[in-house]
Amino acid sequence: MEVVIKRDYDQMSKAAAQLVVDVLNTKPNAVLGMATGSTPLGLYQELVRLHQAGQVDFSRVTTFNLDEYVGLPANHPQSYHYFMDEHFFRHVNIPRHNINIPSGTTSNYPAFCQWYEGRIAECGGIDLQILGIGSDGHIAFNEPGSSLSSRTRLKTLSKQTIDDNARFFERREDVPVYAITMGVGTILDARKLVLVASGKTKAKAIAQAVEGPVTSMVTASALQLHRDATVIVDADAAAGLTMRDYYEFIYAAKPAAPKS
Ligand code: GLP
């Protein structure tokens, strides 16, 4: 796992956006895995900026989102469908039919989850998966205790996640209790993983994910099993890492990527 420590949120977002651009430069029809949450907002803003400046083209890209709340229709302002449209899709040129987001309103969840997995495979698998991290160390909605080989399925949210996400809803009771989420196994199948984390509230989860044991209690620790995972954090989120100097030393010694 590569750990990249940036001084602030802006630098973290730009470094993550650059990794997406690098993949698109070598594979313009790449399949991107998208994440929601406040953390990737800066990364999406940077990609939109680069697109508007004519530096990145999404016309051949396909996307798969990690997760969606159960019970929220696509036009609900707190749905992940709405979030993605608002912050990314409507600003770039990904063909609508290439955008895939789990349905929060299907009448048959098991069938939908199986279809979603099949659709990812049909598209050739995910080239780069963007990830955030929950304060309890989850990726997507793979709450503590999720099998590290889990696939897309319905998941009950933890109390911690409901508390964390209550800030987006009028009342805590409005936060959906269930979500449909790619599994940890689905995520590990992506060819490249990029996890972004910012702020003190993520420091413990990042330390556990990067330097703790691989455990289903911190599903982000599964990134340790992946051969091409990059964790990009700002200084606050890096605060609990004991090997910080070592990561900075490796990063500083890394040769610059060749420009295409
Ligand atoms: C939700 C999402 C995750 C995201 C997490 C953290 O649980 N399902 O994909 O990583 O929130 O969100 P934030 O970046 O807002 O802290």
Short mmCIF file of C-alpha atoms and ligand atoms in Angstrom, two decimals:
data_model
loop_
_atom_site.label_atom_id
_atom_site.label_comp_id
_atom_site.label_asym_id
_atom_site.label_seq_id
_atom_site.Cartn_x
_atom_site.Cartn_y
_atom_site.Cartn_z
CA MET A 1 0.00 0.00 0.00
CA GLU A 2 1.25 3.45 -0.84
CA VAL A 3 0.53 6.17 1.72
CA VAL A 4 0.66 9.75 0.47
CA ILE A 5 0.49 12.53 3.05
CA LYS A 6 -0.53 15.94 1.75
CA ARG A 7 -0.51 19.12 3.79
CA ASP A 8 -4.20 19.92 3.39
CA TYR A 9 -7.52 18.95 1.84
CA ASP A 10 -6.87 20.81 -1.39
CA GLN A 11 -3.53 19.06 -2.02
CA MET A 12 -5.08 15.70 -1.10
CA SER A 13 -7.89 16.26 -3.61
CA LYS A 14 -5.52 17.32 -6.40
CA ALA A 15 -3.24 14.30 -5.86
CA ALA A 16 -6.24 11.94 -6.04
CA ALA A 17 -7.58 13.67 -9.17
CA GLN A 18 -4.18 13.25 -10.80
CA LEU A 19 -4.33 9.48 -10.28
CA VAL A 20 -7.71 9.40 -12.04
CA VAL A 21 -6.31 11.49 -14.91
CA ASP A 22 -3.29 9.17 -15.18
CA VAL A 23 -5.60 6.18 -15.64
CA LEU A 24 -7.68 8.03 -18.27
CA ASN A 25 -4.52 9.03 -20.12
CA THR A 26 -3.54 5.41 -20.57
CA LYS A 27 -7.11 4.08 -20.93
CA PRO A 28 -9.66 6.65 -22.17
CA ASN A 29 -12.50 4.10 -21.87
CA ALA A 30 -11.64 3.22 -18.27
CA VAL A 31 -14.24 1.99 -15.80
CA LEU A 32 -14.22 4.21 -12.73
CA GLY A 33 -15.64 3.33 -9.33
CA MET A 34 -17.15 6.39 -7.67
CA ALA A 35 -17.61 7.23 -3.99
CA THR A 36 -19.84 9.71 -2.19
CA GLY A 37 -19.41 11.58 1.10
CA SER A 38 -17.90 14.99 1.79
CA THR A 39 -14.32 13.84 1.34
CA PRO A 40 -14.25 13.21 -2.44
CA LEU A 41 -15.98 16.54 -3.19
CA GLY A 42 -12.65 18.32 -3.77
CA LEU A 43 -11.48 15.49 -6.02
CA TYR A 44 -14.66 15.80 -8.13
CA GLN A 45 -14.28 19.59 -8.26
CA GLU A 46 -10.74 19.19 -9.54
CA LEU A 47 -11.82 16.67 -12.20
CA VAL A 48 -14.60 19.04 -13.30
CA ARG A 49 -12.09 21.90 -13.48
CA LEU A 50 -9.69 19.82 -15.58
CA HIS A 51 -12.55 18.73 -17.83
CA GLN A 52 -13.73 22.31 -18.34
CA ALA A 53 -10.15 23.32 -19.13
CA GLY A 54 -10.12 20.65 -21.87
CA GLN A 55 -7.55 18.52 -20.06
CA VAL A 56 -9.63 15.43 -19.43
CA ASP A 57 -12.33 13.75 -21.49
CA PHE A 58 -14.90 11.39 -19.99
CA SER A 59 -16.82 10.58 -23.19
CA ARG A 60 -15.75 6.92 -23.19
CA VAL A 61 -15.79 6.40 -19.43
CA THR A 62 -18.14 4.05 -17.57
CA THR A 63 -18.82 4.49 -13.86
CA PHE A 64 -20.08 2.36 -11.00
CA ASN A 65 -20.98 3.91 -7.67
CA LEU A 66 -20.23 2.10 -4.46
CA ASP A 67 -23.54 2.41 -2.68
CA GLU A 68 -26.96 3.97 -2.21
CA TYR A 69 -29.41 4.38 0.67
CA VAL A 70 -32.38 2.04 0.61
CA GLY A 71 -35.69 3.86 0.31
CA LEU A 72 -34.41 7.09 -1.20
CA PRO A 73 -35.51 7.77 -4.79
CA ALA A 74 -32.92 9.16 -7.20
CA ASN A 75 -34.37 12.69 -6.90
CA HIS A 76 -34.10 12.78 -3.07
CA PRO A 77 -31.52 15.46 -2.17
CA GLN A 78 -29.74 13.07 0.20
CA SER A 79 -29.64 10.16 -2.22
CA TYR A 80 -26.27 9.28 -3.70
CA HIS A 81 -27.84 9.50 -7.17
CA TYR A 82 -28.60 13.16 -6.49
CA PHE A 83 -25.18 13.78 -4.93
CA MET A 84 -23.32 12.38 -7.92
CA ASP A 85 -25.38 14.31 -10.41
CA GLU A 86 -25.07 17.55 -8.48
CA HIS A 87 -21.33 17.35 -7.83
CA PHE A 88 -19.97 15.48 -10.80
CA PHE A 89 -22.04 13.91 -13.56
CA ARG A 90 -23.87 17.01 -14.75
CA HIS A 91 -20.56 18.87 -15.12
CA VAL A 92 -18.72 16.29 -17.24
CA ASN A 93 -19.39 14.35 -20.44
CA ILE A 94 -19.94 10.77 -19.28
CA PRO A 95 -22.73 9.28 -21.44
CA ARG A 96 -25.80 8.79 -19.20
CA HIS A 97 -26.11 5.13 -20.18
CA ASN A 98 -22.56 4.52 -18.91
CA ILE A 99 -23.45 5.67 -15.37
CA ASN A 100 -24.33 2.92 -12.91
CA ILE A 101 -25.49 3.55 -9.33
CA PRO A 102 -27.14 0.97 -7.09
CA SER A 103 -30.90 1.42 -6.93
CA GLY A 104 -32.34 2.45 -3.59
CA THR A 105 -35.86 1.65 -4.72
CA THR A 106 -35.76 -1.71 -6.46
CA SER A 107 -38.49 -4.17 -5.45
CA ASN A 108 -36.03 -7.09 -5.52
CA TYR A 109 -32.70 -6.33 -3.82
CA PRO A 110 -31.02 -9.74 -4.17
CA ALA A 111 -31.75 -9.79 -7.92
CA PHE A 112 -30.58 -6.21 -8.31
CA CYS A 113 -27.32 -6.88 -6.42
CA GLN A 114 -26.60 -9.88 -8.61
CA TRP A 115 -27.34 -7.83 -11.72
CA TYR A 116 -24.99 -5.04 -10.51
CA GLU A 117 -22.14 -7.50 -9.98
CA GLY A 118 -22.79 -8.97 -13.44
CA ARG A 119 -22.84 -5.52 -15.03
CA ILE A 120 -19.43 -4.66 -13.51
CA ALA A 121 -18.02 -7.90 -14.91
CA GLU A 122 -19.60 -7.29 -18.35
CA CYS A 123 -17.87 -3.90 -18.49
CA GLY A 124 -14.52 -5.58 -17.87
CA GLY A 125 -14.21 -4.80 -14.15
CA ILE A 126 -13.33 -1.56 -12.41
CA ASP A 127 -10.00 0.02 -13.36
CA LEU A 128 -9.83 2.54 -10.55
CA GLN A 129 -12.05 2.65 -7.48
CA ILE A 130 -12.26 5.86 -5.45
CA LEU A 131 -12.97 5.33 -1.75
CA GLY A 132 -13.60 7.39 1.35
CA ILE A 133 -13.55 5.99 4.87
CA GLY A 134 -16.15 6.08 7.63
CA SER A 135 -15.12 7.06 11.14
CA ASP A 136 -15.61 3.39 12.12
CA GLY A 137 -13.19 2.36 9.35
CA HIS A 138 -15.79 1.26 6.81
CA ILE A 139 -15.46 1.49 3.03
CA ALA A 140 -18.64 2.02 0.99
CA PHE A 141 -21.24 0.81 3.52
CA ASN A 142 -19.26 -2.26 4.61
CA GLU A 143 -19.80 -1.80 8.31
CA PRO A 144 -17.66 -3.50 11.00
CA GLY A 145 -18.13 -7.24 10.78
CA SER A 146 -18.63 -7.29 6.99
CA SER A 147 -16.95 -10.26 5.37
CA LEU A 148 -13.78 -9.29 3.56
CA SER A 149 -15.02 -11.35 0.61
CA SER A 150 -18.54 -9.85 0.60
CA ARG A 151 -20.23 -8.88 -2.68
CA THR A 152 -22.88 -6.27 -3.50
CA ARG A 153 -25.74 -6.68 -1.04
CA LEU A 154 -28.15 -5.04 1.36
CA LYS A 155 -26.45 -3.87 4.54
CA THR A 156 -27.72 -2.51 7.85
CA LEU A 157 -25.95 0.71 8.83
CA SER A 158 -24.15 0.90 12.17
CA LYS A 159 -25.21 3.35 14.88
CA GLN A 160 -21.94 5.23 14.33
CA THR A 161 -22.63 5.67 10.60
CA ILE A 162 -26.21 6.77 11.23
CA ASP A 163 -24.91 9.33 13.76
CA ASP A 164 -22.22 10.54 11.35
CA ASN A 165 -24.64 10.91 8.44
CA ALA A 166 -27.44 12.49 10.50
CA ARG A 167 -25.88 15.91 9.73
CA PHE A 168 -27.23 15.68 6.20
CA PHE A 169 -30.83 14.96 7.24
CA GLU A 170 -33.39 17.08 9.08
CA ARG A 171 -33.80 14.53 11.86
CA ARG A 172 -31.72 11.51 12.91
CA GLU A 173 -34.81 9.32 12.35
CA ASP A 174 -34.73 10.32 8.68
CA VAL A 175 -31.38 8.60 8.06
CA PRO A 176 -32.07 5.34 6.22
CA VAL A 177 -31.15 2.24 8.23
CA TYR A 178 -30.30 0.12 5.20
CA ALA A 179 -28.09 0.61 2.18
CA ILE A 180 -27.17 -1.35 -0.89
CA THR A 181 -23.40 -1.51 -1.16
CA MET A 182 -20.63 -3.12 -3.14
CA GLY A 183 -18.95 -5.70 -0.93
CA VAL A 184 -15.35 -5.63 0.25
CA GLY A 185 -14.64 -8.45 -2.21
CA THR A 186 -16.20 -6.42 -5.04
CA ILE A 187 -13.97 -3.47 -4.13
CA LEU A 188 -10.83 -5.62 -3.89
CA ASP A 189 -11.48 -6.83 -7.45
CA ALA A 190 -10.85 -3.31 -8.82
CA ARG A 191 -7.46 -3.03 -10.48
CA LYS A 192 -6.50 0.09 -8.54
CA LEU A 193 -7.83 1.55 -5.28
CA VAL A 194 -7.49 5.18 -4.18
CA LEU A 195 -8.74 6.05 -0.70
CA VAL A 196 -8.97 9.68 0.41
CA ALA A 197 -9.32 10.87 4.01
CA SER A 198 -9.21 14.28 5.60
CA GLY A 199 -9.46 15.72 9.08
CA LYS A 200 -8.85 14.65 12.68
CA THR A 201 -12.07 12.62 12.85
CA LYS A 202 -10.54 10.15 10.39
CA ALA A 203 -7.12 9.81 12.08
CA LYS A 204 -8.00 6.75 14.15
CA ALA A 205 -9.72 4.92 11.28
CA ILE A 206 -6.75 5.64 8.98
CA ALA A 207 -4.22 4.39 11.54
CA GLN A 208 -6.24 1.19 12.01
CA ALA A 209 -6.74 0.68 8.28
CA VAL A 210 -3.11 1.30 7.29
CA GLU A 211 -1.13 0.00 10.25
CA GLY A 212 -3.56 -2.19 12.17
CA PRO A 213 -4.35 -5.84 11.59
CA VAL A 214 -6.45 -6.85 8.60
CA THR A 215 -9.86 -7.32 10.15
CA SER A 216 -13.50 -7.28 9.17
CA MET A 217 -13.98 -4.90 12.12
CA VAL A 218 -12.19 -2.20 10.07
CA THR A 219 -13.11 -3.02 6.50
CA ALA A 220 -10.70 -0.41 5.08
CA SER A 221 -7.88 -2.60 6.42
CA ALA A 222 -8.68 -4.95 3.51
CA LEU A 223 -6.74 -2.49 1.33
CA GLN A 224 -3.62 -4.09 2.80
CA LEU A 225 -4.52 -7.18 0.76
CA HIS A 226 -4.64 -5.26 -2.52
CA ARG A 227 -1.62 -5.06 -4.79
CA ASP A 228 -2.27 -1.48 -6.00
CA ALA A 229 -3.84 0.61 -3.25
CA THR A 230 -3.00 4.26 -2.57
CA VAL A 231 -4.17 6.04 0.56
CA ILE A 232 -4.05 9.83 0.24
CA VAL A 233 -4.53 11.72 3.48
CA ASP A 234 -4.12 15.25 4.72
CA ALA A 235 -1.91 16.02 7.73
CA ASP A 236 -4.80 15.78 10.22
CA ALA A 237 -5.96 12.39 8.99
CA ALA A 238 -2.33 11.18 9.08
CA ALA A 239 -1.90 12.16 12.73
CA GLY A 240 -2.21 8.60 14.10
CA LEU A 241 0.25 6.97 11.68
CA THR A 242 3.42 5.78 13.41
CA MET A 243 5.39 5.31 10.14
CA ARG A 244 4.65 8.79 8.84
CA ASP A 245 8.30 9.74 8.22
CA TYR A 246 8.86 6.54 6.28
CA TYR A 247 5.86 7.16 3.98
CA GLU A 248 7.06 10.72 3.35
CA PHE A 249 10.58 9.48 2.62
CA ILE A 250 9.31 6.91 0.08
CA TYR A 251 7.06 9.47 -1.61
CA ALA A 252 9.83 12.06 -1.86
CA ALA A 253 12.18 9.50 -3.43
CA LYS A 254 9.61 8.37 -6.01
CA PRO A 255 10.46 9.25 -9.62
CA ALA A 256 7.93 11.54 -11.31
CA ALA A 257 5.39 9.73 -13.50
CA PRO A 258 6.24 10.12 -17.20
CA LYS A 259 3.96 12.62 -18.94
CA SER A 260 1.92 11.12 -21.78
C1 GLP B 1 -20.64 7.04 3.89
C2 GLP B 1 -20.29 6.46 2.52
C3 GLP B 1 -18.81 6.14 2.41
C4 GLP B 1 -17.99 7.34 2.85
C5 GLP B 1 -18.34 7.71 4.27
C6 GLP B 1 -17.53 8.89 4.81
O1 GLP B 1 -20.72 6.06 4.84
N1 GLP B 1 -21.05 5.27 2.27
O2 GLP B 1 -18.50 5.77 1.08
O3 GLP B 1 -16.62 7.03 2.75
O4 GLP B 1 -19.73 8.05 4.30
O5 GLP B 1 -18.06 10.08 4.35
P1 GLP B 1 -17.38 11.49 4.55
O6 GLP B 1 -16.39 11.62 3.47
O7 GLP B 1 -18.52 12.46 4.41
O8 GLP B 1 -16.78 11.50 5.91
#
